[in-house]
């Protein structure tokens, strides 16, 4: 299922423009949306999910025009959404909560509903603790309940907003693997500010800044555009300054190595290196100030 967004705008009260002529094409499979906090990602997710209305622009989800009332209803039937902060009932068990959400989503036949709930508990590896109250769960377990509720209607289009924020490394890996498995059957839009999550799961990506898309393409294309701007500067003196952004700092025995993105000066004795996804992210976010 392909999703096409054309010239999407969202202006809040006080003339605050959260989205500014945003255009984007989301292909089948796993698609990563990168951007810092405040870039407009969550506003964009909420519009795609039908929670917010855009000020202007069009959204085509498969055969449906999602900015019309009728189209929005059709999209919500094929949509699964895991927001950044999903409200749950802490005194319900995971099984009870999923059963309740399934009823809200129209799964009224009890036997079919219970079967779907059990399938999803198995899928997210919570069946053995499904009777426990949600308030006893870790953050990662709660996030897995969240993805299970998003899958109750077997959606063709799945939106997940910052799903691994705050999780420990083991839970992040588990969650990334789960999303990769899910993308084999549907379009999954993964919105995050965590570069590593995108690097491990996505081939196609977009980057947002200040309500606009500043890059769309494959990771390979992004790295190609960043090539030639990534350097190592090694010094035993003060922290280097110049027309670049520092990505990382490594302390060595008698000196410090700085990985920078931009254009160092000749006297800084910089050595050019191959770019990674984090370098590309920094380059696109700061390239106007680095050129």
PDB file of C-alpha atoms in Angstrom:
ATOM      1  CA  UNK A   1       0.000   0.000   0.000  1.00  0.00           C
ATOM      2  CA  UNK A   2       1.466   3.337  -1.051  1.00  0.00           C
ATOM      3  CA  UNK A   3       0.785   6.637   0.666  1.00  0.00           C
ATOM      4  CA  UNK A   4       1.141   9.988  -1.088  1.00  0.00           C
ATOM      5  CA  UNK A   5       1.078  13.321   0.720  1.00  0.00           C
ATOM      6  CA  UNK A   6       0.923  16.572  -1.223  1.00  0.00           C
ATOM      7  CA  UNK A   7       1.504  20.096   0.126  1.00  0.00           C
ATOM      8  CA  UNK A   8       0.292  19.327   3.637  1.00  0.00           C
ATOM      9  CA  UNK A   9      -0.014  22.288   5.997  1.00  0.00           C
ATOM     10  CA  UNK A  10      -1.032  22.508   9.630  1.00  0.00           C
ATOM     11  CA  UNK A  11      -1.383  25.884  11.322  1.00  0.00           C
ATOM     12  CA  UNK A  12      -2.343  25.983  14.992  1.00  0.00           C
ATOM     13  CA  UNK A  13      -3.927  28.868  16.872  1.00  0.00           C
ATOM     14  CA  UNK A  14      -1.582  31.807  17.161  1.00  0.00           C
ATOM     15  CA  UNK A  15      -0.383  31.273  13.580  1.00  0.00           C
ATOM     16  CA  UNK A  16       2.007  28.498  14.644  1.00  0.00           C
ATOM     17  CA  UNK A  17       2.882  26.500  11.516  1.00  0.00           C
ATOM     18  CA  UNK A  18       3.636  22.903  12.480  1.00  0.00           C
ATOM     19  CA  UNK A  19       3.716  21.572   8.892  1.00  0.00           C
ATOM     20  CA  UNK A  20       4.822  23.665   5.934  1.00  0.00           C
ATOM     21  CA  UNK A  21       3.932  22.392   2.433  1.00  0.00           C
ATOM     22  CA  UNK A  22       5.003  18.868   3.346  1.00  0.00           C
ATOM     23  CA  UNK A  23       5.062  16.448   0.413  1.00  0.00           C
ATOM     24  CA  UNK A  24       6.111  12.826   0.803  1.00  0.00           C
ATOM     25  CA  UNK A  25       5.698   9.427  -0.850  1.00  0.00           C
ATOM     26  CA  UNK A  26       5.733   6.377   1.427  1.00  0.00           C
ATOM     27  CA  UNK A  27       6.269   3.044  -0.381  1.00  0.00           C
ATOM     28  CA  UNK A  28       5.403  -0.461   0.795  1.00  0.00           C
ATOM     29  CA  UNK A  29       7.490  -1.977   3.586  1.00  0.00           C
ATOM     30  CA  UNK A  30       9.324  -0.225   6.403  1.00  0.00           C
ATOM     31  CA  UNK A  31       9.723   3.537   6.002  1.00  0.00           C
ATOM     32  CA  UNK A  32      11.689   5.658   8.453  1.00  0.00           C
ATOM     33  CA  UNK A  33      10.864   9.252   9.341  1.00  0.00           C
ATOM     34  CA  UNK A  34      13.732  10.981  11.138  1.00  0.00           C
ATOM     35  CA  UNK A  35      13.760  14.368  12.777  1.00  0.00           C
ATOM     36  CA  UNK A  36      14.494  16.150  16.036  1.00  0.00           C
ATOM     37  CA  UNK A  37      11.862  16.778  18.666  1.00  0.00           C
ATOM     38  CA  UNK A  38       9.724  19.693  17.495  1.00  0.00           C
ATOM     39  CA  UNK A  39      10.175  18.930  13.782  1.00  0.00           C
ATOM     40  CA  UNK A  40       6.450  18.256  13.332  1.00  0.00           C
ATOM     41  CA  UNK A  41       6.610  14.458  13.204  1.00  0.00           C
ATOM     42  CA  UNK A  42       3.918  13.832  15.813  1.00  0.00           C
ATOM     43  CA  UNK A  43       1.568  16.379  14.216  1.00  0.00           C
ATOM     44  CA  UNK A  44       2.106  14.597  10.904  1.00  0.00           C
ATOM     45  CA  UNK A  45       1.430  11.183  12.497  1.00  0.00           C
ATOM     46  CA  UNK A  46      -1.769  12.443  14.117  1.00  0.00           C
ATOM     47  CA  UNK A  47      -3.011  13.820  10.813  1.00  0.00           C
ATOM     48  CA  UNK A  48      -2.277  10.519   9.052  1.00  0.00           C
ATOM     49  CA  UNK A  49      -4.129   8.694  11.833  1.00  0.00           C
ATOM     50  CA  UNK A  50      -7.187  10.927  11.378  1.00  0.00           C
ATOM     51  CA  UNK A  51      -6.911  12.497  14.838  1.00  0.00           C
ATOM     52  CA  UNK A  52      -6.067  15.970  13.519  1.00  0.00           C
ATOM     53  CA  UNK A  53      -7.352  17.758  10.443  1.00  0.00           C
ATOM     54  CA  UNK A  54      -4.757  19.446   8.212  1.00  0.00           C
ATOM     55  CA  UNK A  55      -5.186  23.100   7.353  1.00  0.00           C
ATOM     56  CA  UNK A  56      -4.667  22.230   3.681  1.00  0.00           C
ATOM     57  CA  UNK A  57      -3.176  19.554   1.448  1.00  0.00           C
ATOM     58  CA  UNK A  58      -4.065  16.025   0.336  1.00  0.00           C
ATOM     59  CA  UNK A  59      -3.320  12.522   1.646  1.00  0.00           C
ATOM     60  CA  UNK A  60      -3.858   9.456  -0.531  1.00  0.00           C
ATOM     61  CA  UNK A  61      -3.712   6.136   1.345  1.00  0.00           C
ATOM     62  CA  UNK A  62      -4.033   3.379  -1.232  1.00  0.00           C
ATOM     63  CA  UNK A  63      -7.358   4.080  -2.979  1.00  0.00           C
ATOM     64  CA  UNK A  64      -8.636   6.478  -0.296  1.00  0.00           C
ATOM     65  CA  UNK A  65      -8.406  10.270  -0.134  1.00  0.00           C
ATOM     66  CA  UNK A  66      -7.823  10.595   3.593  1.00  0.00           C
ATOM     67  CA  UNK A  67      -8.607  14.285   4.013  1.00  0.00           C
ATOM     68  CA  UNK A  68     -12.316  13.800   3.243  1.00  0.00           C
ATOM     69  CA  UNK A  69     -14.669  12.575   5.986  1.00  0.00           C
ATOM     70  CA  UNK A  70     -15.614   9.434   4.059  1.00  0.00           C
ATOM     71  CA  UNK A  71     -12.017   8.704   3.093  1.00  0.00           C
ATOM     72  CA  UNK A  72     -10.847   9.187   6.677  1.00  0.00           C
ATOM     73  CA  UNK A  73     -13.352   6.595   7.901  1.00  0.00           C
ATOM     74  CA  UNK A  74     -12.169   4.133   5.258  1.00  0.00           C
ATOM     75  CA  UNK A  75      -8.515   4.691   6.160  1.00  0.00           C
ATOM     76  CA  UNK A  76      -9.131   4.150   9.875  1.00  0.00           C
ATOM     77  CA  UNK A  77     -10.451   0.656   9.106  1.00  0.00           C
ATOM     78  CA  UNK A  78      -7.104  -0.328   7.575  1.00  0.00           C
ATOM     79  CA  UNK A  79      -4.914   1.689   9.941  1.00  0.00           C
ATOM     80  CA  UNK A  80      -3.023   0.735  13.090  1.00  0.00           C
ATOM     81  CA  UNK A  81      -1.539   3.491  15.248  1.00  0.00           C
ATOM     82  CA  UNK A  82       0.844   3.387  18.188  1.00  0.00           C
ATOM     83  CA  UNK A  83       1.243   6.952  19.487  1.00  0.00           C
ATOM     84  CA  UNK A  84       4.205   8.064  21.541  1.00  0.00           C
ATOM     85  CA  UNK A  85       2.102   8.099  24.710  1.00  0.00           C
ATOM     86  CA  UNK A  86      -0.652   5.490  24.559  1.00  0.00           C
ATOM     87  CA  UNK A  87      -3.147   5.739  27.382  1.00  0.00           C
ATOM     88  CA  UNK A  88      -3.815   2.391  29.048  1.00  0.00           C
ATOM     89  CA  UNK A  89      -5.903   1.210  31.982  1.00  0.00           C
ATOM     90  CA  UNK A  90      -3.222   0.181  34.487  1.00  0.00           C
ATOM     91  CA  UNK A  91      -5.525  -2.032  36.573  1.00  0.00           C
ATOM     92  CA  UNK A  92      -6.500  -4.164  33.577  1.00  0.00           C
ATOM     93  CA  UNK A  93      -4.429  -7.122  32.487  1.00  0.00           C
ATOM     94  CA  UNK A  94      -2.937  -7.061  28.986  1.00  0.00           C
ATOM     95  CA  UNK A  95      -5.534  -9.619  27.888  1.00  0.00           C
ATOM     96  CA  UNK A  96      -8.410  -7.547  29.295  1.00  0.00           C
ATOM     97  CA  UNK A  97      -7.090  -4.327  27.776  1.00  0.00           C
ATOM     98  CA  UNK A  98      -6.674  -5.831  24.312  1.00  0.00           C
ATOM     99  CA  UNK A  99     -10.130  -7.393  24.493  1.00  0.00           C
ATOM    100  CA  UNK A 100     -11.591  -3.989  25.394  1.00  0.00           C
ATOM    101  CA  UNK A 101      -9.791  -2.195  22.538  1.00  0.00           C
ATOM    102  CA  UNK A 102     -10.835  -4.952  20.126  1.00  0.00           C
ATOM    103  CA  UNK A 103     -14.493  -4.276  20.966  1.00  0.00           C
ATOM    104  CA  UNK A 104     -13.939  -0.565  20.295  1.00  0.00           C
ATOM    105  CA  UNK A 105     -12.423  -1.479  16.935  1.00  0.00           C
ATOM    106  CA  UNK A 106     -15.515  -3.428  15.943  1.00  0.00           C
ATOM    107  CA  UNK A 107     -14.479  -7.006  16.720  1.00  0.00           C
ATOM    108  CA  UNK A 108     -17.820  -7.807  18.305  1.00  0.00           C
ATOM    109  CA  UNK A 109     -17.875 -11.584  17.817  1.00  0.00           C
ATOM    110  CA  UNK A 110     -16.440 -12.933  21.053  1.00  0.00           C
ATOM    111  CA  UNK A 111     -14.736 -16.070  19.753  1.00  0.00           C
ATOM    112  CA  UNK A 112     -13.059 -14.247  16.849  1.00  0.00           C
ATOM    113  CA  UNK A 113     -11.998 -11.419  19.148  1.00  0.00           C
ATOM    114  CA  UNK A 114     -10.479 -13.691  21.779  1.00  0.00           C
ATOM    115  CA  UNK A 115      -8.615 -15.667  19.138  1.00  0.00           C
ATOM    116  CA  UNK A 116      -7.113 -12.468  17.721  1.00  0.00           C
ATOM    117  CA  UNK A 117      -6.082 -11.262  21.182  1.00  0.00           C
ATOM    118  CA  UNK A 118      -4.330 -14.569  21.920  1.00  0.00           C
ATOM    119  CA  UNK A 119      -2.547 -14.495  18.548  1.00  0.00           C
ATOM    120  CA  UNK A 120      -1.195 -11.026  19.254  1.00  0.00           C
ATOM    121  CA  UNK A 121      -0.155 -11.827  22.816  1.00  0.00           C
ATOM    122  CA  UNK A 122       1.863 -14.689  21.358  1.00  0.00           C
ATOM    123  CA  UNK A 123       3.321 -12.453  18.632  1.00  0.00           C
ATOM    124  CA  UNK A 124       4.578  -9.823  21.083  1.00  0.00           C
ATOM    125  CA  UNK A 125       5.845 -12.447  23.571  1.00  0.00           C
ATOM    126  CA  UNK A 126       3.456 -11.512  26.397  1.00  0.00           C
ATOM    127  CA  UNK A 127       1.198 -14.551  26.539  1.00  0.00           C
ATOM    128  CA  UNK A 128       2.941 -15.932  29.622  1.00  0.00           C
ATOM    129  CA  UNK A 129       2.247 -12.704  31.566  1.00  0.00           C
ATOM    130  CA  UNK A 130      -1.052 -11.738  29.912  1.00  0.00           C
ATOM    131  CA  UNK A 131      -2.997 -12.114  33.161  1.00  0.00           C
ATOM    132  CA  UNK A 132      -0.821  -9.607  35.035  1.00  0.00           C
ATOM    133  CA  UNK A 133      -2.002  -6.033  35.476  1.00  0.00           C
ATOM    134  CA  UNK A 134      -0.434  -3.575  33.060  1.00  0.00           C
ATOM    135  CA  UNK A 135       0.804  -1.407  35.933  1.00  0.00           C
ATOM    136  CA  UNK A 136       3.264  -4.185  36.828  1.00  0.00           C
ATOM    137  CA  UNK A 137       4.824  -4.179  33.337  1.00  0.00           C
ATOM    138  CA  UNK A 138       8.135  -2.626  32.339  1.00  0.00           C
ATOM    139  CA  UNK A 139       8.236   0.165  29.766  1.00  0.00           C
ATOM    140  CA  UNK A 140       9.166  -2.272  27.016  1.00  0.00           C
ATOM    141  CA  UNK A 141       6.329  -4.645  27.899  1.00  0.00           C
ATOM    142  CA  UNK A 142       3.839  -1.774  27.828  1.00  0.00           C
ATOM    143  CA  UNK A 143       5.153  -0.775  24.406  1.00  0.00           C
ATOM    144  CA  UNK A 144       4.541  -4.336  23.207  1.00  0.00           C
ATOM    145  CA  UNK A 145       0.957  -4.139  24.468  1.00  0.00           C
ATOM    146  CA  UNK A 146       0.749  -0.934  22.440  1.00  0.00           C
ATOM    147  CA  UNK A 147       1.864  -2.569  19.212  1.00  0.00           C
ATOM    148  CA  UNK A 148      -0.553  -5.442  19.847  1.00  0.00           C
ATOM    149  CA  UNK A 149      -3.520  -3.044  20.129  1.00  0.00           C
ATOM    150  CA  UNK A 150      -2.422  -1.362  16.887  1.00  0.00           C
ATOM    151  CA  UNK A 151      -2.544  -4.748  15.117  1.00  0.00           C
ATOM    152  CA  UNK A 152      -5.964  -5.894  16.341  1.00  0.00           C
ATOM    153  CA  UNK A 153      -7.666  -4.995  13.051  1.00  0.00           C
ATOM    154  CA  UNK A 154      -4.806  -6.500  10.980  1.00  0.00           C
ATOM    155  CA  UNK A 155      -3.992  -3.130   9.385  1.00  0.00           C
ATOM    156  CA  UNK A 156      -2.427  -2.644   5.987  1.00  0.00           C
ATOM    157  CA  UNK A 157      -0.872   0.618   7.179  1.00  0.00           C
ATOM    158  CA  UNK A 158       0.849   0.796  10.567  1.00  0.00           C
ATOM    159  CA  UNK A 159       2.099   4.031  12.172  1.00  0.00           C
ATOM    160  CA  UNK A 160       4.468   3.915  15.151  1.00  0.00           C
ATOM    161  CA  UNK A 161       5.624   7.148  16.793  1.00  0.00           C
ATOM    162  CA  UNK A 162       8.888   7.053  18.801  1.00  0.00           C
ATOM    163  CA  UNK A 163       8.334   3.390  19.768  1.00  0.00           C
ATOM    164  CA  UNK A 164      11.743   2.734  21.353  1.00  0.00           C
ATOM    165  CA  UNK A 165      12.265   6.004  23.244  1.00  0.00           C
ATOM    166  CA  UNK A 166      13.217   5.244  26.833  1.00  0.00           C
ATOM    167  CA  UNK A 167      13.662   1.491  26.328  1.00  0.00           C
ATOM    168  CA  UNK A 168      16.758  -0.411  27.396  1.00  0.00           C
ATOM    169  CA  UNK A 169      18.996  -1.793  24.601  1.00  0.00           C
ATOM    170  CA  UNK A 170      17.565  -5.327  24.763  1.00  0.00           C
ATOM    171  CA  UNK A 171      13.969  -4.103  24.482  1.00  0.00           C
ATOM    172  CA  UNK A 172      14.905  -1.750  21.644  1.00  0.00           C
ATOM    173  CA  UNK A 173      16.396  -4.624  19.665  1.00  0.00           C
ATOM    174  CA  UNK A 174      13.347  -6.807  20.366  1.00  0.00           C
ATOM    175  CA  UNK A 175      11.003  -4.037  19.226  1.00  0.00           C
ATOM    176  CA  UNK A 176      12.994  -3.272  16.071  1.00  0.00           C
ATOM    177  CA  UNK A 177      12.958  -6.941  15.101  1.00  0.00           C
ATOM    178  CA  UNK A 178       9.203  -7.101  15.648  1.00  0.00           C
ATOM    179  CA  UNK A 179       8.624  -4.065  13.420  1.00  0.00           C
ATOM    180  CA  UNK A 180      10.828  -5.548  10.694  1.00  0.00           C
ATOM    181  CA  UNK A 181       8.778  -8.747  10.751  1.00  0.00           C
ATOM    182  CA  UNK A 182       5.525  -6.771  10.526  1.00  0.00           C
ATOM    183  CA  UNK A 183       6.740  -4.755   7.528  1.00  0.00           C
ATOM    184  CA  UNK A 184       6.811  -7.852   5.355  1.00  0.00           C
ATOM    185  CA  UNK A 185       3.016  -7.767   5.076  1.00  0.00           C
ATOM    186  CA  UNK A 186       2.176  -4.066   5.265  1.00  0.00           C
ATOM    187  CA  UNK A 187       3.410  -0.488   5.082  1.00  0.00           C
ATOM    188  CA  UNK A 188       5.016   0.540   8.381  1.00  0.00           C
ATOM    189  CA  UNK A 189       5.830   4.184   9.087  1.00  0.00           C
ATOM    190  CA  UNK A 190       8.420   4.450  11.863  1.00  0.00           C
ATOM    191  CA  UNK A 191       8.824   7.966  13.242  1.00  0.00           C
ATOM    192  CA  UNK A 192      11.788   8.541  15.548  1.00  0.00           C
ATOM    193  CA  UNK A 193      14.683  10.800  16.502  1.00  0.00           C
ATOM    194  CA  UNK A 194      16.867   7.738  17.233  1.00  0.00           C
ATOM    195  CA  UNK A 195      19.131   7.285  14.211  1.00  0.00           C
ATOM    196  CA  UNK A 196      20.129   3.713  15.088  1.00  0.00           C
ATOM    197  CA  UNK A 197      16.513   2.512  14.914  1.00  0.00           C
ATOM    198  CA  UNK A 198      16.290   3.682  11.303  1.00  0.00           C
ATOM    199  CA  UNK A 199      19.705   2.269  10.392  1.00  0.00           C
ATOM    200  CA  UNK A 200      18.727  -1.205  11.608  1.00  0.00           C
ATOM    201  CA  UNK A 201      15.251  -1.419  10.063  1.00  0.00           C
ATOM    202  CA  UNK A 202      14.714   0.873   7.068  1.00  0.00           C
ATOM    203  CA  UNK A 203      15.938   1.202   3.498  1.00  0.00           C
ATOM    204  CA  UNK A 204      13.719   4.143   2.539  1.00  0.00           C
ATOM    205  CA  UNK A 205      13.694   7.219   4.748  1.00  0.00           C
ATOM    206  CA  UNK A 206      12.719  10.864   4.987  1.00  0.00           C
ATOM    207  CA  UNK A 207      14.010  13.598   7.267  1.00  0.00           C
ATOM    208  CA  UNK A 208      11.924  16.406   8.715  1.00  0.00           C
ATOM    209  CA  UNK A 209      12.996  19.769  10.057  1.00  0.00           C
ATOM    210  CA  UNK A 210      10.762  22.703  11.005  1.00  0.00           C
ATOM    211  CA  UNK A 211       7.673  21.085   9.506  1.00  0.00           C
ATOM    212  CA  UNK A 212       9.261  20.325   6.137  1.00  0.00           C
ATOM    213  CA  UNK A 213      10.800  17.291   4.447  1.00  0.00           C
ATOM    214  CA  UNK A 214      14.473  18.080   3.843  1.00  0.00           C
ATOM    215  CA  UNK A 215      15.416  14.669   2.413  1.00  0.00           C
ATOM    216  CA  UNK A 216      13.611  11.685   0.934  1.00  0.00           C
ATOM    217  CA  UNK A 217      15.237   8.612  -0.582  1.00  0.00           C
ATOM    218  CA  UNK A 218      17.234   5.544   0.349  1.00  0.00           C
ATOM    219  CA  UNK A 219      19.898   5.424   3.031  1.00  0.00           C
ATOM    220  CA  UNK A 220      22.457   4.781   0.272  1.00  0.00           C
ATOM    221  CA  UNK A 221      21.394   7.977  -1.520  1.00  0.00           C
ATOM    222  CA  UNK A 222      21.653   9.972   1.691  1.00  0.00           C
ATOM    223  CA  UNK A 223      25.148   8.632   2.384  1.00  0.00           C
ATOM    224  CA  UNK A 224      26.215   9.482  -1.170  1.00  0.00           C
ATOM    225  CA  UNK A 225      25.111  13.094  -0.682  1.00  0.00           C
ATOM    226  CA  UNK A 226      27.039  13.231   2.602  1.00  0.00           C
ATOM    227  CA  UNK A 227      30.247  11.733   1.188  1.00  0.00           C
ATOM    228  CA  UNK A 228      33.099  14.234   1.161  1.00  0.00           C
ATOM    229  CA  UNK A 229      31.871  16.129   4.213  1.00  0.00           C
ATOM    230  CA  UNK A 230      32.842  13.707   7.020  1.00  0.00           C
ATOM    231  CA  UNK A 231      36.255  14.057   8.638  1.00  0.00           C
ATOM    232  CA  UNK A 232      38.426  13.030  11.557  1.00  0.00           C
ATOM    233  CA  UNK A 233      40.367  15.809  13.274  1.00  0.00           C
ATOM    234  CA  UNK A 234      42.976  14.645  15.797  1.00  0.00           C
ATOM    235  CA  UNK A 235      44.489  17.206  18.145  1.00  0.00           C
ATOM    236  CA  UNK A 236      46.177  17.471  21.523  1.00  0.00           C
ATOM    237  CA  UNK A 237      45.081  21.094  21.755  1.00  0.00           C
ATOM    238  CA  UNK A 238      41.726  22.786  22.367  1.00  0.00           C
ATOM    239  CA  UNK A 239      38.440  21.614  20.890  1.00  0.00           C
ATOM    240  CA  UNK A 240      38.439  22.474  17.164  1.00  0.00           C
ATOM    241  CA  UNK A 241      36.098  25.133  15.875  1.00  0.00           C
ATOM    242  CA  UNK A 242      35.020  25.893  12.349  1.00  0.00           C
ATOM    243  CA  UNK A 243      32.438  25.472   9.640  1.00  0.00           C
ATOM    244  CA  UNK A 244      31.383  21.994  10.792  1.00  0.00           C
ATOM    245  CA  UNK A 245      29.360  20.079  13.375  1.00  0.00           C
ATOM    246  CA  UNK A 246      31.023  17.651  15.790  1.00  0.00           C
ATOM    247  CA  UNK A 247      29.339  14.228  15.654  1.00  0.00           C
ATOM    248  CA  UNK A 248      31.463  12.375  18.218  1.00  0.00           C
ATOM    249  CA  UNK A 249      34.575  12.695  20.374  1.00  0.00           C
ATOM    250  CA  UNK A 250      37.052   9.886  21.134  1.00  0.00           C
ATOM    251  CA  UNK A 251      39.703  10.233  23.841  1.00  0.00           C
ATOM    252  CA  UNK A 252      43.022   8.654  22.811  1.00  0.00           C
ATOM    253  CA  UNK A 253      46.212   8.157  24.837  1.00  0.00           C
ATOM    254  CA  UNK A 254      47.729  11.584  24.173  1.00  0.00           C
ATOM    255  CA  UNK A 255      45.177  13.309  21.941  1.00  0.00           C
ATOM    256  CA  UNK A 256      41.482  13.616  21.124  1.00  0.00           C
ATOM    257  CA  UNK A 257      39.846  12.567  17.858  1.00  0.00           C
ATOM    258  CA  UNK A 258      36.788  14.489  16.676  1.00  0.00           C
ATOM    259  CA  UNK A 259      34.435  13.173  14.012  1.00  0.00           C
ATOM    260  CA  UNK A 260      33.022  16.217  12.235  1.00  0.00           C
ATOM    261  CA  UNK A 261      30.619  16.924   9.380  1.00  0.00           C
ATOM    262  CA  UNK A 262      31.200  20.005   7.259  1.00  0.00           C
ATOM    263  CA  UNK A 263      34.274  21.735   5.840  1.00  0.00           C
ATOM    264  CA  UNK A 264      37.334  21.946   8.105  1.00  0.00           C
ATOM    265  CA  UNK A 265      40.164  24.331   7.286  1.00  0.00           C
ATOM    266  CA  UNK A 266      43.422  23.097   5.735  1.00  0.00           C
ATOM    267  CA  UNK A 267      45.487  23.742   8.864  1.00  0.00           C
ATOM    268  CA  UNK A 268      43.279  21.447  10.965  1.00  0.00           C
ATOM    269  CA  UNK A 269      44.865  18.412   9.247  1.00  0.00           C
ATOM    270  CA  UNK A 270      41.532  16.649   8.809  1.00  0.00           C
ATOM    271  CA  UNK A 271      41.317  13.149   7.308  1.00  0.00           C
ATOM    272  CA  UNK A 272      38.275  12.370   5.188  1.00  0.00           C
ATOM    273  CA  UNK A 273      36.299   9.246   6.212  1.00  0.00           C
ATOM    274  CA  UNK A 274      33.272   7.346   4.934  1.00  0.00           C
ATOM    275  CA  UNK A 275      29.901   8.630   6.184  1.00  0.00           C
ATOM    276  CA  UNK A 276      27.435   6.738   8.348  1.00  0.00           C
ATOM    277  CA  UNK A 277      23.742   7.360   8.877  1.00  0.00           C
ATOM    278  CA  UNK A 278      24.371   9.537  11.932  1.00  0.00           C
ATOM    279  CA  UNK A 279      26.752  11.684   9.879  1.00  0.00           C
ATOM    280  CA  UNK A 280      24.114  12.043   7.179  1.00  0.00           C
ATOM    281  CA  UNK A 281      21.506  13.043   9.720  1.00  0.00           C
ATOM    282  CA  UNK A 282      23.763  15.733  11.187  1.00  0.00           C
ATOM    283  CA  UNK A 283      24.740  16.956   7.710  1.00  0.00           C
ATOM    284  CA  UNK A 284      21.178  17.443   6.531  1.00  0.00           C
ATOM    285  CA  UNK A 285      20.075  19.020   9.799  1.00  0.00           C
ATOM    286  CA  UNK A 286      22.941  21.530   9.865  1.00  0.00           C
ATOM    287  CA  UNK A 287      24.172  21.819   6.287  1.00  0.00           C
ATOM    288  CA  UNK A 288      22.941  25.404   5.744  1.00  0.00           C
ATOM    289  CA  UNK A 289      25.176  26.564   8.574  1.00  0.00           C
ATOM    290  CA  UNK A 290      28.017  24.303   7.383  1.00  0.00           C
ATOM    291  CA  UNK A 291      28.123  25.566   3.790  1.00  0.00           C
TER     292      UNK A 291
END
